[in-house]
mmCIF file of C-alpha atoms in Angstrom:
data_model
loop_
_atom_site.group_PDB
_atom_site.id
_atom_site.type_symbol
_atom_site.label_atom_id
_atom_site.label_comp_id
_atom_site.label_asym_id
_atom_site.label_seq_id
_atom_site.Cartn_x
_atom_site.Cartn_y
_atom_site.Cartn_z
ATOM 1 C CA MET M 9 -22.434 77.112 69.289
ATOM 2 C CA LYS M 10 -25.338 79.555 69.249
ATOM 3 C CA ARG M 11 -28.398 78.298 67.319
ATOM 4 C CA MET M 12 -29.795 80.433 64.524
ATOM 5 C CA ASP M 13 -33.459 81.441 64.950
ATOM 6 C CA PRO M 14 -35.206 81.161 61.560
ATOM 7 C CA TYR M 15 -37.831 83.681 62.521
ATOM 8 C CA ARG M 16 -35.176 86.288 63.167
ATOM 9 C CA TYR M 17 -33.772 85.536 59.684
ATOM 10 C CA PRO M 18 -36.677 85.684 57.129
ATOM 11 C CA PRO M 19 -34.610 84.548 54.110
ATOM 12 C CA LEU M 20 -33.870 81.188 55.800
ATOM 13 C CA ALA M 21 -37.539 80.601 56.646
ATOM 14 C CA ALA M 22 -38.554 81.394 53.084
ATOM 15 C CA PHE M 23 -35.963 78.960 51.729
ATOM 16 C CA ARG M 24 -37.303 76.140 53.924
ATOM 17 C CA SER M 25 -40.851 76.808 52.789
ATOM 18 C CA MET M 26 -39.755 76.725 49.159
ATOM 19 C CA ILE M 27 -38.036 73.343 49.595
ATOM 20 C CA ALA M 28 -41.080 71.828 51.309
ATOM 21 C CA GLY M 29 -43.350 73.030 48.524
ATOM 22 C CA PHE M 30 -41.035 71.622 45.869
ATOM 23 C CA LEU M 31 -41.054 68.170 47.507
ATOM 24 C CA MET M 32 -44.862 68.180 47.685
ATOM 25 C CA LEU M 33 -45.098 69.034 43.987
ATOM 26 C CA LEU M 34 -42.544 66.304 43.162
ATOM 27 C CA VAL M 35 -44.486 63.644 45.034
ATOM 28 C CA ALA M 36 -47.777 64.790 43.505
ATOM 29 C CA GLY M 37 -46.282 64.587 40.009
ATOM 30 C CA CYS M 38 -44.750 61.113 40.459
ATOM 31 C CA SER M 39 -46.361 58.096 38.893
ATOM 32 C CA SER M 40 -48.570 55.920 41.005
ATOM 33 C CA ASP M 41 -45.934 53.159 40.896
ATOM 34 C CA ILE M 42 -43.347 55.402 42.566
ATOM 35 C CA GLN M 43 -45.852 56.621 45.126
ATOM 36 C CA ASP M 44 -46.819 53.023 45.889
ATOM 37 C CA PHE M 45 -43.160 52.123 46.305
ATOM 38 C CA PHE M 46 -42.575 54.841 48.920
ATOM 39 C CA PHE M 47 -45.913 55.035 50.691
ATOM 40 C CA SER M 48 -47.726 51.703 50.319
ATOM 41 C CA LYS M 49 -47.094 48.647 52.437
ATOM 42 C CA LYS M 50 -44.374 46.193 51.457
ATOM 43 C CA PRO M 51 -45.310 43.616 48.731
ATOM 44 C CA ASP M 52 -45.624 39.923 49.420
ATOM 45 C CA ALA M 53 -42.102 38.306 49.442
ATOM 46 C CA SER M 54 -43.159 34.651 49.440
ATOM 47 C CA PRO M 55 -41.540 32.199 46.921
ATOM 48 C CA ARG M 56 -43.026 32.107 43.455
ATOM 49 C CA THR M 57 -45.070 29.168 42.217
ATOM 50 C CA VAL M 58 -42.920 26.458 40.607
ATOM 51 C CA VAL M 59 -43.848 25.647 37.018
ATOM 52 C CA ALA M 60 -43.929 21.927 36.196
ATOM 53 C CA ARG M 61 -41.139 21.017 33.793
ATOM 54 C CA GLY M 62 -42.387 17.835 32.203
ATOM 55 C CA SER M 63 -40.261 14.972 30.934
ATOM 56 C CA LEU M 64 -36.614 15.373 29.980
ATOM 57 C CA ALA M 65 -35.723 15.281 26.308
ATOM 58 C CA ALA M 66 -34.690 11.920 24.901
ATOM 59 C CA ASP M 67 -31.072 12.980 24.325
ATOM 60 C CA GLU M 68 -30.851 14.322 27.908
ATOM 61 C CA LYS M 69 -32.103 11.013 29.300
ATOM 62 C CA ALA M 70 -29.563 9.138 27.182
ATOM 63 C CA THR M 71 -26.674 11.329 28.398
ATOM 64 C CA ILE M 72 -27.718 10.956 32.040
ATOM 65 C CA GLU M 73 -27.997 7.182 31.676
ATOM 66 C CA LEU M 74 -24.578 7.005 29.999
ATOM 67 C CA PHE M 75 -22.930 8.932 32.839
ATOM 68 C CA GLU M 76 -24.644 6.943 35.595
ATOM 69 C CA ASN M 77 -23.692 3.634 33.960
ATOM 70 C CA SER M 78 -20.049 4.647 33.369
ATOM 71 C CA ARG M 79 -18.956 6.820 36.305
ATOM 72 C CA ASP M 80 -18.286 3.919 38.694
ATOM 73 C CA SER M 81 -15.758 2.533 36.202
ATOM 74 C CA VAL M 82 -13.770 5.788 36.211
ATOM 75 C CA VAL M 83 -11.140 6.354 38.929
ATOM 76 C CA PHE M 84 -9.299 9.324 40.405
ATOM 77 C CA ILE M 85 -5.499 8.928 40.529
ATOM 78 C CA THR M 86 -3.171 10.902 42.797
ATOM 79 C CA THR M 87 0.592 10.481 42.672
ATOM 80 C CA LYS M 88 3.520 11.280 44.957
ATOM 81 C CA SER M 89 7.247 11.629 44.429
ATOM 82 C CA LEU M 90 10.174 10.959 46.736
ATOM 83 C CA VAL M 91 12.346 13.959 47.575
ATOM 84 C CA ARG M 92 15.409 14.274 49.787
ATOM 85 C CA ASP M 93 15.929 17.102 52.247
ATOM 86 C CA LEU M 94 19.298 18.692 51.418
ATOM 87 C CA TRP M 95 20.043 19.444 55.080
ATOM 88 C CA THR M 96 18.814 16.358 56.948
ATOM 89 C CA ARG M 97 19.187 13.911 54.009
ATOM 90 C CA ASN M 98 15.802 12.489 54.984
ATOM 91 C CA VAL M 99 13.586 11.141 52.194
ATOM 92 C CA PHE M 100 9.867 11.867 52.217
ATOM 93 C CA SER M 101 6.901 11.852 49.830
ATOM 94 C CA VAL M 102 5.301 14.976 48.404
ATOM 95 C CA PRO M 103 2.183 15.285 46.221
ATOM 96 C CA ARG M 104 3.054 15.260 42.527
ATOM 97 C CA GLY M 105 -0.152 15.410 40.507
ATOM 98 C CA THR M 106 -3.579 14.023 39.724
ATOM 99 C CA GLY M 107 -5.197 12.299 36.794
ATOM 100 C CA SER M 108 -7.892 9.895 35.741
ATOM 101 C CA GLY M 109 -8.138 6.264 34.733
ATOM 102 C CA PHE M 110 -10.666 3.512 34.244
ATOM 103 C CA ILE M 111 -11.234 -0.108 35.258
ATOM 104 C CA TRP M 112 -10.017 -2.426 32.511
ATOM 105 C CA ASP M 113 -11.012 -5.893 33.749
ATOM 106 C CA ASP M 114 -12.176 -7.947 36.735
ATOM 107 C CA ALA M 115 -8.571 -8.511 37.866
ATOM 108 C CA GLY M 116 -8.262 -4.926 39.126
ATOM 109 C CA HIS M 117 -6.222 -3.513 36.244
ATOM 110 C CA VAL M 118 -6.552 0.243 35.769
ATOM 111 C CA VAL M 119 -5.577 1.943 32.496
ATOM 112 C CA THR M 120 -4.331 5.526 32.431
ATOM 113 C CA ASN M 121 -1.810 7.710 30.603
ATOM 114 C CA PHE M 122 1.901 7.119 31.053
ATOM 115 C CA HIS M 123 2.478 10.821 31.723
ATOM 116 C CA VAL M 124 0.048 10.660 34.670
ATOM 117 C CA ILE M 125 2.351 8.300 36.591
ATOM 118 C CA GLU M 126 5.702 9.206 34.992
ATOM 119 C CA GLY M 127 8.295 10.052 37.644
ATOM 120 C CA ALA M 128 5.980 9.106 40.527
ATOM 121 C CA SER M 129 7.100 6.882 43.392
ATOM 122 C CA GLU M 130 3.573 5.871 44.374
ATOM 123 C CA ALA M 131 0.024 6.188 43.111
ATOM 124 C CA THR M 132 -3.326 6.020 44.891
ATOM 125 C CA VAL M 133 -6.559 5.099 43.127
ATOM 126 C CA LYS M 134 -9.878 6.404 44.456
ATOM 127 C CA LEU M 135 -13.203 4.823 43.474
ATOM 128 C CA THR M 136 -16.576 6.561 43.365
ATOM 129 C CA ASP M 137 -17.646 4.845 46.607
ATOM 130 C CA GLY M 138 -14.792 6.562 48.458
ATOM 131 C CA ARG M 139 -12.445 3.582 48.747
ATOM 132 C CA HIS M 140 -8.719 4.245 48.247
ATOM 133 C CA PHE M 141 -6.163 1.706 47.003
ATOM 134 C CA ARG M 142 -2.393 1.797 46.682
ATOM 135 C CA ALA M 143 -1.660 0.927 43.062
ATOM 136 C CA ALA M 144 1.174 -1.140 41.628
ATOM 137 C CA LEU M 145 2.641 -0.405 38.200
ATOM 138 C CA VAL M 146 2.118 -3.349 35.839
ATOM 139 C CA GLY M 147 3.610 -1.916 32.661
ATOM 140 C CA ALA M 148 3.847 1.145 30.446
ATOM 141 C CA SER M 149 4.385 2.159 26.832
ATOM 142 C CA PRO M 150 5.648 5.758 26.584
ATOM 143 C CA ALA M 151 5.369 5.592 22.785
ATOM 144 C CA HIS M 152 1.591 5.284 23.149
ATOM 145 C CA ASP M 153 1.260 7.262 26.420
ATOM 146 C CA ILE M 154 -0.394 4.242 28.049
ATOM 147 C CA ALA M 155 0.220 2.761 31.503
ATOM 148 C CA VAL M 156 -1.437 -0.066 33.403
ATOM 149 C CA LEU M 157 -1.810 -0.105 37.202
ATOM 150 C CA ARG M 158 -3.305 -2.760 39.437
ATOM 151 C CA ILE M 159 -5.345 -2.427 42.615
ATOM 152 C CA GLY M 160 -6.562 -5.093 45.023
ATOM 153 C CA VAL M 161 -10.308 -4.619 44.714
ATOM 154 C CA GLY M 162 -12.496 -6.828 46.900
ATOM 155 C CA PHE M 163 -15.895 -8.352 46.428
ATOM 156 C CA LYS M 164 -17.488 -5.015 45.461
ATOM 157 C CA ARG M 165 -15.670 -4.677 42.181
ATOM 158 C CA PRO M 166 -16.464 -1.826 39.726
ATOM 159 C CA ARG M 167 -17.694 -2.885 36.308
ATOM 160 C CA PRO M 168 -15.142 -2.570 33.477
ATOM 161 C CA ILE M 169 -16.042 -0.111 30.726
ATOM 162 C CA PRO M 170 -17.341 -1.828 27.554
ATOM 163 C CA ILE M 171 -14.824 -1.731 24.695
ATOM 164 C CA GLY M 172 -15.718 -0.186 21.349
ATOM 165 C CA THR M 173 -13.782 0.416 18.127
ATOM 166 C CA SER M 174 -12.060 3.480 16.713
ATOM 167 C CA HIS M 175 -11.236 2.512 13.113
ATOM 168 C CA ASP M 176 -14.825 3.231 12.068
ATOM 169 C CA LEU M 177 -15.254 6.585 13.856
ATOM 170 C CA LYS M 178 -16.717 9.436 11.835
ATOM 171 C CA VAL M 179 -16.014 13.143 12.161
ATOM 172 C CA GLY M 180 -19.109 14.708 13.689
ATOM 173 C CA GLN M 181 -20.307 11.846 15.858
ATOM 174 C CA LYS M 182 -20.961 12.551 19.536
ATOM 175 C CA VAL M 183 -18.403 11.726 22.217
ATOM 176 C CA PHE M 184 -18.422 11.942 26.015
ATOM 177 C CA ALA M 185 -15.430 12.442 28.318
ATOM 178 C CA ILE M 186 -15.425 11.531 32.014
ATOM 179 C CA GLY M 187 -12.553 12.488 34.299
ATOM 180 C CA ASN M 188 -11.273 14.661 37.105
ATOM 181 C CA PRO M 189 -10.337 18.069 35.622
ATOM 182 C CA PHE M 190 -8.459 20.269 38.104
ATOM 183 C CA GLY M 191 -9.235 17.664 40.785
ATOM 184 C CA LEU M 192 -13.008 18.158 40.372
ATOM 185 C CA ASP M 193 -13.855 14.496 40.504
ATOM 186 C CA TRP M 194 -16.166 12.661 38.118
ATOM 187 C CA THR M 195 -16.964 15.395 35.634
ATOM 188 C CA LEU M 196 -18.807 14.794 32.354
ATOM 189 C CA THR M 197 -18.220 16.851 29.212
ATOM 190 C CA THR M 198 -19.627 16.302 25.753
ATOM 191 C CA GLY M 199 -18.633 17.119 22.212
ATOM 192 C CA ILE M 200 -17.983 15.580 18.821
ATOM 193 C CA VAL M 201 -15.149 13.912 16.954
ATOM 194 C CA SER M 202 -13.424 16.905 15.346
ATOM 195 C CA ALA M 203 -10.763 15.054 13.325
ATOM 196 C CA LEU M 204 -9.034 11.693 13.050
ATOM 197 C CA ASP M 205 -5.481 10.354 12.683
ATOM 198 C CA ARG M 206 -3.791 13.338 14.346
ATOM 199 C CA SER M 207 -0.167 13.296 15.543
ATOM 200 C CA ILE M 208 1.311 15.247 18.446
ATOM 201 C CA GLU M 209 4.745 15.337 20.048
ATOM 202 C CA GLY M 210 5.255 15.047 23.773
ATOM 203 C CA GLY M 211 7.922 13.761 26.119
ATOM 204 C CA GLY M 212 10.345 13.269 23.235
ATOM 205 C CA VAL M 213 8.044 10.894 21.329
ATOM 206 C CA THR M 214 5.444 11.345 18.608
ATOM 207 C CA ILE M 215 2.047 9.821 19.302
ATOM 208 C CA ASP M 216 0.092 8.989 16.157
ATOM 209 C CA HIS M 217 -3.442 8.005 15.133
ATOM 210 C CA LEU M 218 -4.989 10.275 17.784
ATOM 211 C CA ILE M 219 -8.658 11.260 17.897
ATOM 212 C CA GLN M 220 -9.271 15.009 18.020
ATOM 213 C CA THR M 221 -12.345 16.182 19.925
ATOM 214 C CA ASP M 222 -13.905 19.434 21.079
ATOM 215 C CA ALA M 223 -15.234 17.867 24.306
ATOM 216 C CA ALA M 224 -13.806 19.984 27.136
ATOM 217 C CA ILE M 225 -10.631 18.264 28.371
ATOM 218 C CA ASN M 226 -8.537 19.970 31.045
ATOM 219 C CA PRO M 227 -5.558 19.042 33.246
ATOM 220 C CA GLY M 228 -6.697 16.109 35.381
ATOM 221 C CA ASN M 229 -8.763 14.578 32.558
ATOM 222 C CA SER M 230 -5.671 12.739 31.319
ATOM 223 C CA GLY M 231 -6.155 8.982 31.428
ATOM 224 C CA GLY M 232 -9.944 9.185 31.555
ATOM 225 C CA PRO M 233 -12.196 7.472 29.022
ATOM 226 C CA LEU M 234 -13.644 8.948 25.854
ATOM 227 C CA LEU M 235 -16.962 7.223 25.150
ATOM 228 C CA ASP M 236 -19.316 6.997 22.202
ATOM 229 C CA SER M 237 -23.085 7.461 22.507
ATOM 230 C CA ALA M 238 -23.475 3.761 23.325
ATOM 231 C CA GLY M 239 -21.220 4.142 26.385
ATOM 232 C CA ARG M 240 -18.359 2.182 24.801
ATOM 233 C CA LEU M 241 -14.706 3.118 25.214
ATOM 234 C CA ILE M 242 -13.331 4.650 22.016
ATOM 235 C CA GLY M 243 -10.225 6.375 23.410
ATOM 236 C CA ILE M 244 -8.129 7.598 26.345
ATOM 237 C CA ASN M 245 -8.073 11.370 26.845
ATOM 238 C CA THR M 246 -4.397 12.219 26.666
ATOM 239 C CA ALA M 247 -3.666 15.865 25.825
ATOM 240 C CA ILE M 248 -5.025 19.281 24.977
ATOM 241 C CA TYR M 249 -3.852 22.070 22.718
ATOM 242 C CA SER M 250 -4.131 25.280 24.692
ATOM 243 C CA PRO M 251 -1.946 28.402 24.933
ATOM 244 C CA SER M 252 -3.602 29.203 28.281
ATOM 245 C CA GLY M 253 -3.356 25.712 29.801
ATOM 246 C CA ALA M 254 -7.135 25.243 29.905
ATOM 247 C CA SER M 255 -9.503 23.728 27.372
ATOM 248 C CA ALA M 256 -9.575 25.576 24.074
ATOM 249 C CA GLY M 257 -11.822 23.076 22.337
ATOM 250 C CA ILE M 258 -8.970 20.973 20.961
ATOM 251 C CA GLY M 259 -8.336 17.740 22.820
ATOM 252 C CA PHE M 260 -6.737 14.453 21.817
ATOM 253 C CA ALA M 261 -7.377 10.833 22.741
ATOM 254 C CA VAL M 262 -5.446 7.624 22.108
ATOM 255 C CA PRO M 263 -7.785 5.451 19.973
ATOM 256 C CA VAL M 264 -9.188 2.320 21.580
ATOM 257 C CA ASP M 265 -7.897 0.088 18.777
ATOM 258 C CA THR M 266 -4.384 1.024 19.911
ATOM 259 C CA VAL M 267 -5.329 0.621 23.579
ATOM 260 C CA ASN M 268 -6.822 -2.834 22.993
ATOM 261 C CA ARG M 269 -3.629 -3.926 21.230
ATOM 262 C CA VAL M 270 -1.117 -2.471 23.703
ATOM 263 C CA VAL M 271 -2.738 -3.044 27.108
ATOM 264 C CA PRO M 272 -2.924 -6.884 26.946
ATOM 265 C CA LYS M 273 0.800 -6.975 26.115
ATOM 266 C CA LEU M 274 1.592 -4.687 29.052
ATOM 267 C CA ILE M 275 -0.422 -6.923 31.379
ATOM 268 C CA ARG M 276 1.246 -10.036 30.004
ATOM 269 C CA GLY M 277 4.862 -8.870 29.876
ATOM 270 C CA GLY M 278 5.129 -5.429 31.453
ATOM 271 C CA ARG M 279 6.212 -3.733 28.244
ATOM 272 C CA TYR M 280 5.184 -3.337 24.633
ATOM 273 C CA ILE M 281 7.489 -4.734 21.975
ATOM 274 C CA ARG M 282 6.988 -2.896 18.721
ATOM 275 C CA PRO M 283 7.104 -4.775 15.423
ATOM 276 C CA ALA M 284 10.196 -3.887 13.422
ATOM 277 C CA LEU M 285 11.818 -4.361 10.034
ATOM 278 C CA GLY M 286 15.405 -4.807 11.175
ATOM 279 C CA ILE M 287 16.745 -1.549 9.779
ATOM 280 C CA GLU M 288 18.426 1.506 11.278
ATOM 281 C CA VAL M 289 16.807 4.900 10.711
ATOM 282 C CA ASN M 290 17.150 8.308 12.336
ATOM 283 C CA GLU M 291 14.567 11.099 12.180
ATOM 284 C CA GLU M 292 17.019 14.020 12.320
ATOM 285 C CA LEU M 293 19.482 12.501 9.883
ATOM 286 C CA ASN M 294 16.637 11.459 7.606
ATOM 287 C CA GLU M 295 15.422 15.063 7.358
ATOM 288 C CA ARG M 296 18.931 16.272 6.500
ATOM 289 C CA LEU M 297 19.393 13.635 3.810
ATOM 290 C CA LYS M 298 15.966 14.398 2.363
ATOM 291 C CA ALA M 299 16.882 18.070 2.110
ATOM 292 C CA ALA M 300 20.248 17.254 0.516
ATOM 293 C CA THR M 301 18.981 14.682 -1.981
ATOM 294 C CA GLY M 302 15.487 16.009 -2.624
ATOM 295 C CA VAL M 303 13.893 12.589 -2.056
ATOM 296 C CA THR M 304 10.733 11.951 -0.049
ATOM 297 C CA GLY M 305 10.591 8.893 2.172
ATOM 298 C CA ILE M 306 12.583 7.009 4.784
ATOM 299 C CA ILE M 307 16.225 6.513 3.931
ATOM 300 C CA VAL M 308 17.501 3.135 5.149
ATOM 301 C CA LEU M 309 20.806 3.862 6.896
ATOM 302 C CA ARG M 310 21.775 0.284 7.680
ATOM 303 C CA VAL M 311 20.261 -3.192 7.431
ATOM 304 C CA THR M 312 20.838 -5.398 10.479
ATOM 305 C CA PRO M 313 22.576 -8.661 9.539
ATOM 306 C CA GLY M 314 20.263 -11.659 9.780
ATOM 307 C CA SER M 315 17.175 -9.436 10.078
ATOM 308 C CA ALA M 316 13.843 -9.613 8.292
ATOM 309 C CA ALA M 317 14.911 -6.646 6.160
ATOM 310 C CA GLU M 318 18.066 -8.444 4.999
ATOM 311 C CA ARG M 319 16.035 -11.507 4.064
ATOM 312 C CA ALA M 320 13.729 -9.236 2.045
ATOM 313 C CA GLY M 321 16.729 -7.807 0.177
ATOM 314 C CA LEU M 322 16.709 -4.277 1.573
ATOM 315 C CA LYS M 323 19.900 -2.241 1.235
ATOM 316 C CA GLY M 324 21.321 0.572 3.371
ATOM 317 C CA VAL M 325 23.494 3.554 2.457
ATOM 318 C CA THR M 326 27.048 3.043 1.225
ATOM 319 C CA ILE M 327 30.009 5.166 2.315
ATOM 320 C CA THR M 328 32.504 5.635 -0.515
ATOM 321 C CA GLY M 329 36.256 5.793 -0.071
ATOM 322 C CA ASP M 330 36.289 9.575 -0.273
ATOM 323 C CA GLY M 331 33.563 9.899 2.386
ATOM 324 C CA GLY M 332 30.657 10.291 0.015
ATOM 325 C CA ILE M 333 27.222 8.833 0.788
ATOM 326 C CA VAL M 334 25.415 6.689 -1.769
ATOM 327 C CA PRO M 335 21.739 6.181 -0.828
ATOM 328 C CA GLY M 336 20.462 2.647 -0.727
ATOM 329 C CA ASP M 337 16.743 1.974 -0.376
ATOM 330 C CA ILE M 338 14.203 4.680 0.321
ATOM 331 C CA ILE M 339 10.897 3.468 1.798
ATOM 332 C CA THR M 340 8.000 5.556 0.508
ATOM 333 C CA ALA M 341 4.939 3.518 1.576
ATOM 334 C CA VAL M 342 3.814 0.708 3.886
ATOM 335 C CA ASN M 343 1.009 -1.447 2.470
ATOM 336 C CA GLY M 344 0.245 1.326 0.015
ATOM 337 C CA LYS M 345 0.018 4.095 2.641
ATOM 338 C CA PRO M 346 2.603 6.859 2.078
ATOM 339 C CA VAL M 347 5.229 7.562 4.752
ATOM 340 C CA ASP M 348 7.433 10.655 4.753
ATOM 341 C CA THR M 349 8.869 10.652 8.297
ATOM 342 C CA VAL M 350 10.367 8.005 10.551
ATOM 343 C CA SER M 351 7.593 8.478 13.141
ATOM 344 C CA ARG M 352 4.942 8.020 10.461
ATOM 345 C CA MET M 353 6.543 4.788 9.286
ATOM 346 C CA LEU M 354 6.769 3.454 12.843
ATOM 347 C CA ALA M 355 3.093 4.321 13.356
ATOM 348 C CA ARG M 356 2.170 2.402 10.209
ATOM 349 C CA LEU M 357 4.156 -0.623 11.357
ATOM 350 C CA ASP M 358 2.565 -0.374 14.791
ATOM 351 C CA ASP M 359 -0.771 -1.255 13.213
ATOM 352 C CA PHE M 360 0.570 -4.790 12.781
ATOM 353 C CA ALA M 361 1.893 -7.495 15.091
ATOM 354 C CA VAL M 362 5.175 -9.376 15.177
ATOM 355 C CA GLY M 363 4.967 -12.128 12.545
ATOM 356 C CA ASP M 364 2.706 -10.200 10.181
ATOM 357 C CA THR M 365 3.946 -9.461 6.666
ATOM 358 C CA VAL M 366 3.934 -5.969 5.202
ATOM 359 C CA ARG M 367 4.486 -4.741 1.684
ATOM 360 C CA LEU M 368 6.995 -1.909 1.387
ATOM 361 C CA THR M 369 7.244 0.430 -1.581
ATOM 362 C CA VAL M 370 10.967 1.047 -2.050
ATOM 363 C CA VAL M 371 12.902 3.363 -4.358
ATOM 364 C CA ARG M 372 16.454 2.320 -5.295
ATOM 365 C CA GLU M 373 18.553 4.199 -7.850
ATOM 366 C CA GLY M 374 15.461 5.919 -9.181
ATOM 367 C CA ARG M 375 13.472 2.723 -9.676
ATOM 368 C CA THR M 376 10.449 1.728 -7.634
ATOM 369 C CA ARG M 377 9.934 -1.828 -6.459
ATOM 370 C CA GLU M 378 8.110 -3.700 -3.701
ATOM 371 C CA ALA M 379 9.581 -5.735 -0.864
ATOM 372 C CA VAL M 380 7.620 -8.093 1.390
ATOM 373 C CA VAL M 381 8.926 -8.170 4.974
ATOM 374 C CA THR M 382 7.853 -10.388 7.881
ATOM 375 C CA LEU M 383 7.901 -8.160 10.960
ATOM 376 C CA GLN M 384 10.259 -9.106 13.783
ATOM 377 C CA PRO M 385 10.381 -8.007 17.456
ATOM 378 C CA GLY M 386 11.811 -4.535 17.888
ATOM 379 C CA ALA M 387 13.937 -3.107 20.657
#
């Protein structure tokens, strides 16, 4: 291509001169900062001087100490399930899920949630020092979402978490959750007690007396400990309320008073036997009868012959010759605490042990009376 000679084309030369003059005026009119940026030497790029921080705040030191004293007692649980290949008929293990747990005693018992190990064929427990142990199932109580595993720890045994109480918790006090959310092992989150005595449904059962907290609890935290500011166990993180599946600031924990009552029985006998009255009740049928009769309480459907309820004089419903239903006793309170659903009554009874006596408020034919029942072993 033939090159254009600017001197043979005066308009082009004039245009170039105009552009050069404009750039000189632009540079001359720029601030000194812009001129320095383009024309001075590069500034020093060495790291800045670190400012001394000073001591940590007292509450920060306390939180750090709590975590360091408690983390070794928290474990990471992975589970597997057995599946069968439809073509070869071979059976093999596949990963099922993860969760958390904590050391209960010096015998190697590990407490976690029942739903963490439900349906699993094997479970592996990992300690903070990296050791892995195959765990054996000792016992479980689905009604409380509690399970107990056992591992064969050696001479270097993790310290059990100190046990606290939950009956005296106050809304607003600080709590700390340690677990393995999303498989991110040994994570600490903090919050407060948001509410007490909550009830949630899961796995076909209603779990009562739960602690509600805003400490971040996510999938994988289940089975981990909820601690108070003294580092004592006050609950087992068990569930979250979240439309998205992640923490929404509403988590629930099984209170330690329940844990400390159920776990020893699981270790001793492999299952938890609930205290019972010796009556037959049904949640669905109870709601229908309440709607039909307008009463509030637990309608006793049948009294088991020879039971504690029969000895206390309780009476069930009567079926008339024409198929009509005549209500018998309606339980409205246990030891003065109102009950309006079957699950609520069972939760009230669960606060006692077999052999304890409870005082029932009973309505029969419109009249209110009290019946004293000695609790017997349930199913």
